[in-house]
Short mmCIF file of C-alpha atoms in Angstrom, two decimals:
data_model
loop_
_atom_site.label_atom_id
_atom_site.label_comp_id
_atom_site.label_asym_id
_atom_site.label_seq_id
_atom_site.Cartn_x
_atom_site.Cartn_y
_atom_site.Cartn_z
CA UNK A 1 0.00 0.00 0.00
CA UNK A 2 1.34 3.41 -0.93
CA UNK A 3 1.59 5.94 1.87
CA UNK A 4 1.30 9.68 1.17
CA UNK A 5 4.17 11.90 2.28
CA UNK A 6 1.61 14.31 3.77
CA UNK A 7 -1.03 13.80 6.47
CA UNK A 8 -4.72 14.69 6.45
CA UNK A 9 -4.08 17.26 9.18
CA UNK A 10 -1.39 18.93 7.06
CA UNK A 11 -3.65 18.96 4.00
CA UNK A 12 -6.55 20.47 5.91
CA UNK A 13 -4.29 23.28 7.02
CA UNK A 14 -2.92 23.76 3.49
CA UNK A 15 -6.39 23.90 1.93
CA UNK A 16 -7.37 26.72 4.28
CA UNK A 17 -5.06 28.90 2.18
CA UNK A 18 -4.75 27.07 -1.14
CA UNK A 19 -7.90 25.54 -2.62
CA UNK A 20 -7.73 22.21 -4.43
CA UNK A 21 -6.73 21.01 -6.92
CA UNK A 22 -3.02 21.58 -6.46
CA UNK A 23 0.28 19.77 -6.86
CA UNK A 24 2.35 19.17 -3.75
CA UNK A 25 6.04 18.23 -3.78
CA UNK A 26 8.14 16.80 -0.95
CA UNK A 27 11.47 18.63 -0.57
CA UNK A 28 12.93 16.10 1.87
CA UNK A 29 12.10 13.13 -0.37
CA UNK A 30 13.53 14.80 -3.47
CA UNK A 31 16.84 15.71 -1.83
CA UNK A 32 17.28 12.26 -0.31
CA UNK A 33 16.53 10.58 -3.64
CA UNK A 34 19.10 12.67 -5.53
CA UNK A 35 21.70 11.78 -2.91
CA UNK A 36 20.92 8.06 -3.28
CA UNK A 37 21.47 8.34 -7.03
CA UNK A 38 24.74 10.19 -6.60
CA UNK A 39 25.99 7.66 -4.05
CA UNK A 40 25.14 4.77 -6.40
CA UNK A 41 27.38 6.30 -9.10
CA UNK A 42 30.04 7.77 -6.82
CA UNK A 43 32.54 5.25 -8.23
CA UNK A 44 32.67 7.49 -11.33
CA UNK A 45 34.44 10.77 -10.45
CA UNK A 46 32.78 12.68 -13.30
CA UNK A 47 29.24 11.42 -12.71
CA UNK A 48 26.46 13.97 -13.09
CA UNK A 49 22.69 13.89 -13.17
CA UNK A 50 21.17 16.18 -15.81
CA UNK A 51 17.58 16.53 -14.63
CA UNK A 52 15.09 16.39 -17.50
CA UNK A 53 13.44 19.82 -17.31
CA UNK A 54 10.46 18.60 -19.32
CA UNK A 55 9.47 16.34 -16.42
CA UNK A 56 8.80 19.21 -13.99
CA UNK A 57 9.76 22.66 -15.30
CA UNK A 58 9.46 24.65 -12.09
CA UNK A 59 12.29 27.07 -11.21
CA UNK A 60 11.98 26.45 -7.46
CA UNK A 61 12.47 22.73 -7.98
CA UNK A 62 15.29 23.29 -10.48
CA UNK A 63 17.04 25.52 -7.95
CA UNK A 64 16.65 22.80 -5.32
CA UNK A 65 18.23 20.27 -7.69
CA UNK A 66 21.00 22.72 -8.55
CA UNK A 67 21.83 22.90 -4.84
CA UNK A 68 22.20 19.12 -4.92
CA UNK A 69 24.71 19.30 -7.78
CA UNK A 70 22.43 18.42 -10.70
CA UNK A 71 22.59 19.85 -14.19
CA UNK A 72 19.66 20.24 -16.57
CA UNK A 73 18.60 18.37 -19.70
CA UNK A 74 16.75 20.83 -21.95
CA UNK A 75 14.83 20.20 -25.17
CA UNK A 76 13.41 23.57 -26.22
CA UNK A 77 14.09 27.30 -26.30
CA UNK A 78 11.95 28.00 -23.25
CA UNK A 79 13.56 25.19 -21.24
CA UNK A 80 16.96 26.68 -22.06
CA UNK A 81 15.73 30.10 -20.96
CA UNK A 82 14.39 28.65 -17.72
CA UNK A 83 17.64 26.82 -16.96
CA UNK A 84 19.61 30.00 -17.64
CA UNK A 85 17.34 32.09 -15.40
CA UNK A 86 17.79 29.64 -12.52
CA UNK A 87 21.57 29.86 -12.85
CA UNK A 88 22.57 26.85 -14.94
CA UNK A 89 25.33 27.77 -17.37
CA UNK A 90 27.90 26.10 -19.58
CA UNK A 91 28.29 22.39 -18.98
CA UNK A 92 25.44 22.54 -16.44
CA UNK A 93 23.16 22.31 -19.49
CA UNK A 94 22.65 19.39 -21.85
CA UNK A 95 20.57 20.32 -24.89
CA UNK A 96 19.08 17.34 -26.69
CA UNK A 97 18.39 18.04 -30.33
CA UNK A 98 15.19 16.76 -31.95
CA UNK A 99 13.94 18.40 -35.16
CA UNK A 100 15.54 21.51 -33.71
CA UNK A 101 14.99 25.08 -35.00
CA UNK A 102 18.16 27.06 -35.63
CA UNK A 103 17.43 29.64 -32.90
CA UNK A 104 17.48 26.88 -30.28
CA UNK A 105 20.92 25.70 -31.37
CA UNK A 106 22.09 29.32 -31.30
CA UNK A 107 20.90 29.83 -27.72
CA UNK A 108 22.29 26.48 -26.53
CA UNK A 109 25.73 27.36 -27.91
CA UNK A 110 25.53 30.91 -26.53
CA UNK A 111 24.85 29.49 -23.06
CA UNK A 112 27.77 27.10 -23.45
CA UNK A 113 25.53 24.06 -23.11
CA UNK A 114 26.47 20.61 -24.36
CA UNK A 115 24.57 20.04 -27.62
CA UNK A 116 23.38 16.47 -28.13
CA UNK A 117 22.78 16.05 -31.88
CA UNK A 118 19.97 13.77 -33.01
CA UNK A 119 20.81 13.29 -36.69
CA UNK A 120 23.69 13.30 -39.17
CA UNK A 121 22.09 16.09 -41.23
CA UNK A 122 22.04 18.29 -38.15
CA UNK A 123 25.83 18.59 -38.25
CA UNK A 124 25.88 20.94 -41.22
CA UNK A 125 22.69 22.61 -40.00
CA UNK A 126 24.38 23.38 -36.67
CA UNK A 127 27.56 24.52 -38.41
CA UNK A 128 25.62 26.95 -40.55
CA UNK A 129 23.43 28.18 -37.68
CA UNK A 130 26.08 28.87 -35.07
CA UNK A 131 29.25 26.85 -35.68
CA UNK A 132 30.39 23.56 -34.20
CA UNK A 133 31.34 23.77 -30.51
CA UNK A 134 34.46 22.06 -29.19
CA UNK A 135 32.32 19.76 -27.01
CA UNK A 136 29.59 17.83 -28.82
CA UNK A 137 27.42 14.78 -28.17
CA UNK A 138 25.57 12.46 -30.56
CA UNK A 139 22.53 10.31 -29.92
CA UNK A 140 22.92 6.68 -30.98
CA UNK A 141 20.11 4.50 -32.36
CA UNK A 142 21.23 0.86 -32.62
CA UNK A 143 18.12 -0.16 -34.60
CA UNK A 144 16.35 -3.48 -34.26
CA UNK A 145 14.68 -4.29 -30.97
CA UNK A 146 16.01 -3.80 -27.47
CA UNK A 147 15.49 -6.81 -25.24
CA UNK A 148 16.22 -7.83 -21.65
CA UNK A 149 15.50 -11.37 -20.46
CA UNK A 150 13.56 -12.12 -23.67
CA UNK A 151 11.26 -9.17 -23.02
CA UNK A 152 11.17 -6.45 -25.66
CA UNK A 153 11.76 -3.12 -23.95
CA UNK A 154 11.66 -0.89 -27.01
CA UNK A 155 11.93 -0.86 -30.82
CA UNK A 156 14.78 1.52 -31.69
CA UNK A 157 14.36 0.68 -35.37
CA UNK A 158 10.94 2.35 -35.29
CA UNK A 159 12.09 5.38 -33.32
CA UNK A 160 12.63 8.78 -34.94
CA UNK A 161 15.62 9.47 -32.69
CA UNK A 162 19.36 9.09 -33.17
CA UNK A 163 22.16 8.10 -35.56
CA UNK A 164 22.57 4.52 -36.82
CA UNK A 165 26.14 3.28 -36.32
CA UNK A 166 27.52 4.02 -39.81
CA UNK A 167 26.23 7.59 -39.67
CA UNK A 168 27.53 7.93 -36.12
CA UNK A 169 31.05 6.96 -37.18
CA UNK A 170 30.94 9.30 -40.18
CA UNK A 171 29.44 12.00 -38.00
CA UNK A 172 32.25 11.82 -35.44
CA UNK A 173 34.82 12.17 -38.20
CA UNK A 174 32.97 15.06 -39.77
CA UNK A 175 32.55 16.85 -36.44
CA UNK A 176 36.26 16.46 -35.73
CA UNK A 177 37.07 17.95 -39.13
CA UNK A 178 34.83 20.90 -38.18
CA UNK A 179 36.76 21.52 -34.96
CA UNK A 180 35.05 19.39 -32.33
CA UNK A 181 37.54 18.16 -29.72
CA UNK A 182 35.52 16.55 -26.92
CA UNK A 183 32.88 13.94 -27.77
CA UNK A 184 29.98 12.35 -25.95
CA UNK A 185 27.63 9.48 -26.68
CA UNK A 186 23.95 9.21 -25.70
CA UNK A 187 21.06 6.76 -26.13
CA UNK A 188 17.56 6.24 -24.76
CA UNK A 189 16.13 2.77 -25.37
CA UNK A 190 13.37 2.25 -22.80
CA UNK A 191 10.88 4.35 -20.87
CA UNK A 192 9.73 3.96 -17.29
CA UNK A 193 11.17 0.55 -16.52
CA UNK A 194 11.96 -0.68 -13.01
CA UNK A 195 14.00 -3.59 -14.39
CA UNK A 196 17.42 -3.31 -12.73
CA UNK A 197 19.06 -4.79 -15.84
CA UNK A 198 18.07 -1.87 -18.09
CA UNK A 199 20.84 0.61 -17.33
CA UNK A 200 23.66 -1.98 -17.19
CA UNK A 201 22.46 -3.43 -20.52
CA UNK A 202 22.21 0.00 -22.13
CA UNK A 203 25.62 0.90 -20.70
CA UNK A 204 27.08 -2.23 -22.28
CA UNK A 205 25.72 -1.23 -25.69
CA UNK A 206 27.07 2.31 -25.41
CA UNK A 207 30.41 1.22 -23.95
CA UNK A 208 30.99 -1.27 -26.79
CA UNK A 209 29.95 1.38 -29.32
CA UNK A 210 32.45 3.82 -27.78
CA UNK A 211 35.21 1.20 -28.05
CA UNK A 212 34.35 0.50 -31.71
CA UNK A 213 34.37 4.21 -32.51
CA UNK A 214 37.72 4.61 -30.80
CA UNK A 215 39.22 1.76 -32.80
CA UNK A 216 37.80 2.95 -36.13
CA UNK A 217 38.19 6.72 -35.79
CA UNK A 218 40.74 7.26 -33.02
CA UNK A 219 38.19 9.41 -31.21
CA UNK A 220 37.91 8.65 -27.49
CA UNK A 221 34.62 9.75 -25.99
CA UNK A 222 34.87 11.91 -22.88
CA UNK A 223 31.40 11.17 -21.52
CA UNK A 224 28.54 8.73 -22.00
CA UNK A 225 24.99 9.80 -21.20
CA UNK A 226 22.71 6.91 -20.22
CA UNK A 227 19.72 9.26 -20.52
CA UNK A 228 16.52 8.46 -18.64
CA UNK A 229 14.24 5.45 -18.61
CA UNK A 230 14.57 4.23 -15.04
CA UNK A 231 11.00 4.29 -13.86
CA UNK A 232 9.00 4.25 -10.66
CA UNK A 233 6.53 1.71 -9.26
CA UNK A 234 3.19 3.35 -10.02
CA UNK A 235 1.32 0.31 -8.71
CA UNK A 236 1.65 -0.70 -5.05
CA UNK A 237 2.59 -4.27 -5.94
CA UNK A 238 5.43 -3.22 -8.25
CA UNK A 239 9.01 -3.60 -7.09
CA UNK A 240 10.97 -0.31 -7.23
CA UNK A 241 14.22 -0.03 -9.11
CA UNK A 242 17.27 -0.72 -6.93
CA UNK A 243 19.53 2.23 -7.74
CA UNK A 244 22.49 0.79 -5.81
CA UNK A 245 22.29 -2.45 -7.80
CA UNK A 246 21.90 -0.47 -11.03
CA UNK A 247 24.93 1.69 -10.29
CA UNK A 248 27.01 -1.38 -9.51
CA UNK A 249 25.88 -3.07 -12.74
CA UNK A 250 27.00 -0.06 -14.77
CA UNK A 251 30.33 -0.03 -12.90
CA UNK A 252 30.95 -3.69 -13.77
CA UNK A 253 30.24 -3.03 -17.46
CA UNK A 254 32.57 -0.01 -17.32
CA UNK A 255 35.39 -2.12 -15.88
CA UNK A 256 34.80 -5.00 -18.31
CA UNK A 257 34.44 -2.99 -21.54
CA UNK A 258 35.90 0.52 -21.35
CA UNK A 259 38.91 0.09 -19.10
CA UNK A 260 40.59 -2.75 -21.07
CA UNK A 261 40.19 -0.65 -24.25
CA UNK A 262 42.10 2.22 -22.68
CA UNK A 263 39.01 4.37 -22.06
CA UNK A 264 39.55 4.80 -18.33
CA UNK A 265 38.35 8.34 -17.74
CA UNK A 266 34.88 8.44 -19.28
CA UNK A 267 32.34 10.46 -17.30
CA UNK A 268 28.88 8.94 -16.83
CA UNK A 269 25.78 11.15 -17.07
CA UNK A 270 22.10 10.41 -16.44
CA UNK A 271 18.80 12.21 -17.13
CA UNK A 272 16.40 10.74 -14.58
CA UNK A 273 13.50 13.17 -14.32
CA UNK A 274 10.79 10.66 -13.48
CA UNK A 275 12.96 8.63 -11.10
CA UNK A 276 14.04 11.69 -9.13
CA UNK A 277 10.76 13.57 -8.82
CA UNK A 278 7.91 11.21 -9.73
CA UNK A 279 7.21 9.70 -6.29
CA UNK A 280 7.70 13.00 -4.50
CA UNK A 281 4.85 14.90 -6.08
CA UNK A 282 1.11 14.31 -5.83
CA UNK A 283 -2.08 15.89 -7.11
CA UNK A 284 -4.46 16.78 -4.30
CA UNK A 285 -8.12 17.03 -5.21
CA UNK A 286 -11.51 17.16 -3.50
CA UNK A 287 -14.55 14.94 -4.12
CA UNK A 288 -17.35 17.29 -5.15
CA UNK A 289 -19.98 15.02 -6.74
CA UNK A 290 -21.22 11.45 -6.73
CA UNK A 291 -23.26 9.82 -9.46
CA UNK A 292 -25.18 6.54 -9.33
CA UNK A 293 -26.15 5.22 -12.76
CA UNK A 294 -24.82 2.16 -14.59
CA UNK A 295 -21.64 2.60 -12.59
CA UNK A 296 -20.66 4.45 -9.43
CA UNK A 297 -18.85 7.71 -10.12
CA UNK A 298 -17.02 10.15 -7.90
CA UNK A 299 -16.44 13.54 -9.46
CA UNK A 300 -13.43 15.53 -8.26
CA UNK A 301 -12.35 19.12 -8.82
CA UNK A 302 -9.26 18.07 -10.80
CA UNK A 303 -9.47 16.73 -14.34
CA UNK A 304 -7.28 15.39 -17.13
CA UNK A 305 -6.19 18.96 -17.85
CA UNK A 306 -4.38 18.78 -14.51
CA UNK A 307 -3.02 15.23 -14.93
CA UNK A 308 -3.41 13.76 -18.39
CA UNK A 309 -1.49 10.46 -18.08
CA UNK A 310 -4.51 8.29 -17.14
CA UNK A 311 -6.59 9.71 -19.99
CA UNK A 312 -3.78 9.68 -22.55
CA UNK A 313 -2.06 6.39 -21.74
CA UNK A 314 -4.47 4.56 -19.49
CA UNK A 315 -1.72 5.03 -16.90
CA UNK A 316 -2.30 3.86 -13.34
CA UNK A 317 -1.93 6.35 -10.49
CA UNK A 318 -2.61 5.13 -7.00
CA UNK A 319 -5.26 7.05 -5.04
CA UNK A 320 -5.47 7.51 -1.29
CA UNK A 321 -8.68 8.77 0.32
CA UNK A 322 -7.21 10.83 3.10
CA UNK A 323 -8.34 9.88 6.59
CA UNK A 324 -9.51 6.50 5.33
CA UNK A 325 -6.13 4.88 4.77
CA UNK A 326 -7.07 1.89 6.93
CA UNK A 327 -10.71 1.60 5.87
CA UNK A 328 -11.75 -1.40 3.75
CA UNK A 329 -11.62 -0.86 -0.02
CA UNK A 330 -15.13 -2.18 -0.56
CA UNK A 331 -16.55 0.34 -3.04
CA UNK A 332 -15.94 0.22 -6.79
CA UNK A 333 -15.64 3.66 -8.40
CA UNK A 334 -14.70 5.53 -11.52
CA UNK A 335 -12.96 8.72 -10.37
CA UNK A 336 -13.72 11.40 -12.94
CA UNK A 337 -12.99 14.98 -13.85
CA UNK A 338 -15.17 17.58 -15.54
CA UNK A 339 -13.91 17.58 -19.14
CA UNK A 340 -16.28 16.90 -22.01
CA UNK A 341 -14.39 13.68 -22.76
CA UNK A 342 -15.31 10.22 -21.50
CA UNK A 343 -11.66 9.32 -20.95
CA UNK A 344 -11.35 12.03 -18.28
CA UNK A 345 -10.96 9.46 -15.52
CA UNK A 346 -8.21 9.11 -12.94
CA UNK A 347 -9.35 5.57 -12.13
CA UNK A 348 -11.74 3.03 -13.61
CA UNK A 349 -13.40 0.32 -11.52
CA UNK A 350 -11.01 1.14 -8.66
CA UNK A 351 -11.73 -0.45 -5.30
CA UNK A 352 -11.56 2.30 -2.68
CA UNK A 353 -13.07 3.13 0.71
CA UNK A 354 -16.46 4.82 0.76
CA UNK A 355 -15.92 8.35 -0.56
CA UNK A 356 -18.05 11.24 0.66
CA UNK A 357 -18.32 14.68 -0.84
CA UNK A 358 -15.63 16.85 0.68
CA UNK A 359 -13.10 14.05 1.07
CA UNK A 360 -9.56 14.89 0.05
CA UNK A 361 -7.95 12.50 -2.42
CA UNK A 362 -4.21 12.21 -3.03
CA UNK A 363 -3.25 11.01 -6.51
CA UNK A 364 0.24 9.56 -6.13
CA UNK A 365 3.40 9.63 -8.25
CA UNK A 366 2.55 12.81 -10.14
CA UNK A 367 5.81 14.62 -9.49
CA UNK A 368 7.09 14.15 -13.04
CA UNK A 369 5.17 14.50 -16.32
CA UNK A 370 2.19 15.68 -14.29
CA UNK A 371 1.74 19.44 -14.07
CA UNK A 372 4.18 19.76 -16.99
CA UNK A 373 1.73 18.06 -19.34
CA UNK A 374 -1.22 20.21 -18.29
CA UNK A 375 -3.37 21.95 -20.84
CA UNK A 376 -6.42 24.21 -21.14
CA UNK A 377 -9.05 22.20 -23.00
CA UNK A 378 -12.59 23.27 -22.06
CA UNK A 379 -11.00 26.41 -20.69
CA UNK A 380 -9.87 24.49 -17.61
CA UNK A 381 -7.09 26.23 -15.75
CA UNK A 382 -3.82 24.73 -14.59
CA UNK A 383 -3.46 24.23 -10.87
CA UNK A 384 -1.04 25.67 -8.34
CA UNK A 385 2.19 23.95 -7.32
CA UNK A 386 3.25 23.85 -3.67
CA UNK A 387 6.44 22.68 -2.01
CA UNK A 388 6.34 20.95 1.38
CA UNK A 389 9.57 22.20 2.92
CA UNK A 390 11.94 20.00 4.89
CA UNK A 391 11.20 21.94 8.07
CA UNK A 392 7.41 21.70 7.72
CA UNK A 393 5.90 24.83 6.10
CA UNK A 394 4.45 24.95 2.61
CA UNK A 395 5.68 27.34 -0.09
CA UNK A 396 3.70 28.40 -3.14
CA UNK A 397 6.02 27.76 -6.10
CA UNK A 398 3.50 28.36 -8.90
CA UNK A 399 0.17 30.08 -8.45
CA UNK A 400 -2.96 28.66 -10.01
CA UNK A 401 -3.96 30.09 -13.37
CA UNK A 402 -6.77 32.62 -13.55
CA UNK A 403 -9.22 33.27 -16.38
CA UNK A 404 -7.12 36.27 -17.39
CA UNK A 405 -4.08 34.02 -17.79
CA UNK A 406 -6.11 31.94 -20.23
CA UNK A 407 -7.05 35.04 -22.21
CA UNK A 408 -3.66 36.79 -21.90
CA UNK A 409 -2.49 36.01 -25.42
CA UNK A 410 -5.51 37.95 -26.69
CA UNK A 411 -4.24 41.11 -25.02
CA UNK A 412 -4.02 42.85 -28.39
CA UNK A 413 -7.72 42.37 -29.09
CA UNK A 414 -10.90 44.18 -28.25
CA UNK A 415 -12.26 40.88 -26.91
CA UNK A 416 -9.53 40.76 -24.25
CA UNK A 417 -10.42 44.23 -23.00
CA UNK A 418 -14.09 43.25 -22.76
CA UNK A 419 -13.19 40.06 -20.90
CA UNK A 420 -10.97 41.94 -18.46
CA UNK A 421 -13.73 44.43 -17.76
CA UNK A 422 -16.30 41.66 -17.32
CA UNK A 423 -13.98 39.78 -14.96
CA UNK A 424 -14.16 42.68 -12.55
CA UNK A 425 -17.90 43.16 -13.05
CA UNK A 426 -18.61 39.48 -12.44
CA UNK A 427 -16.42 39.35 -9.35
CA UNK A 428 -14.17 36.61 -10.78
CA UNK A 429 -10.78 36.36 -9.10
#
């Protein structure tokens, strides 16, 4: 059974000031988790975690992670701007290219970030846009299928990302001829897996690729980025990833493959947004309606616009009815939001304790790819984000949107002025 990191008493006090729905993050849990990761890879002197900004792009959380020694993995102009504003500069930033506009390459190079190229054709595109930096990284796509223990984890051959090996080799040579001096290698072959064999297996593939490139081109990579992919146990019965075991597995592959080939000083990087923040954020919502027709429904004040993963992927998120943690789960419910879409459900046929209107529900494991994936369909507004501090108080780290935020991009129009006037007349805050 999953246990929330916040109590009912704490939530009641929080909701006196901040109405639901809102996201709540656990500072203590986040810091401790980053330190576990760093300890697991402490055998590598150059190890660094580049937190995937897309997972949870909040400057307060990024600043917290910066204090813990993390860098940032960015994938867009605005993510680069956010990282820069928080104080990440130079090699603190990894910029992963993917169908990238020229202005994003220009900004990444201006900030001194490490550019991770996605395709062979991007080499000349980057050269023309802003020049080739001395440090460069390339994303590898080995093709085929990626398997562990006879289970297919991913199909790289069907993925739009990365260089196949022949293009990778040619790309390294071309980049060197253009002035690149320090090279990195990157790959991402599985998403959200708690299989402890994933990272060591991926590391083996990248380490052997680095050795082959060294033998064929004379280029020794300086760093290898294992990217993300280590997941979290969304379901209570799932076994969590063992980060100590994973770190040791990567170390063994490093010693077996890289060291004998003379590649003894390769830095290891990771991009573990979900692993770091996922379990330490939740969506807090209130039951506001109940409906008894062909099924039993509980309507809450959050919706898929606040957390889209269940609607989009059918993803499971555990739900705790606060104050009823030890009550029998003897009621079968669909937990729904208010969107005009029938897939706007946080749970389907979920066995839970009896839910009454006014009950507070905690939707677990929403700390990554939760608020970040919010949207405004039906004119629904994105919720606030709060940080539960290590010493107990709660800090507002993103206010809830207002109707005027929704209309703000119409500020040049007569309609916006009418709406702003009507907001005041209607007493909407």
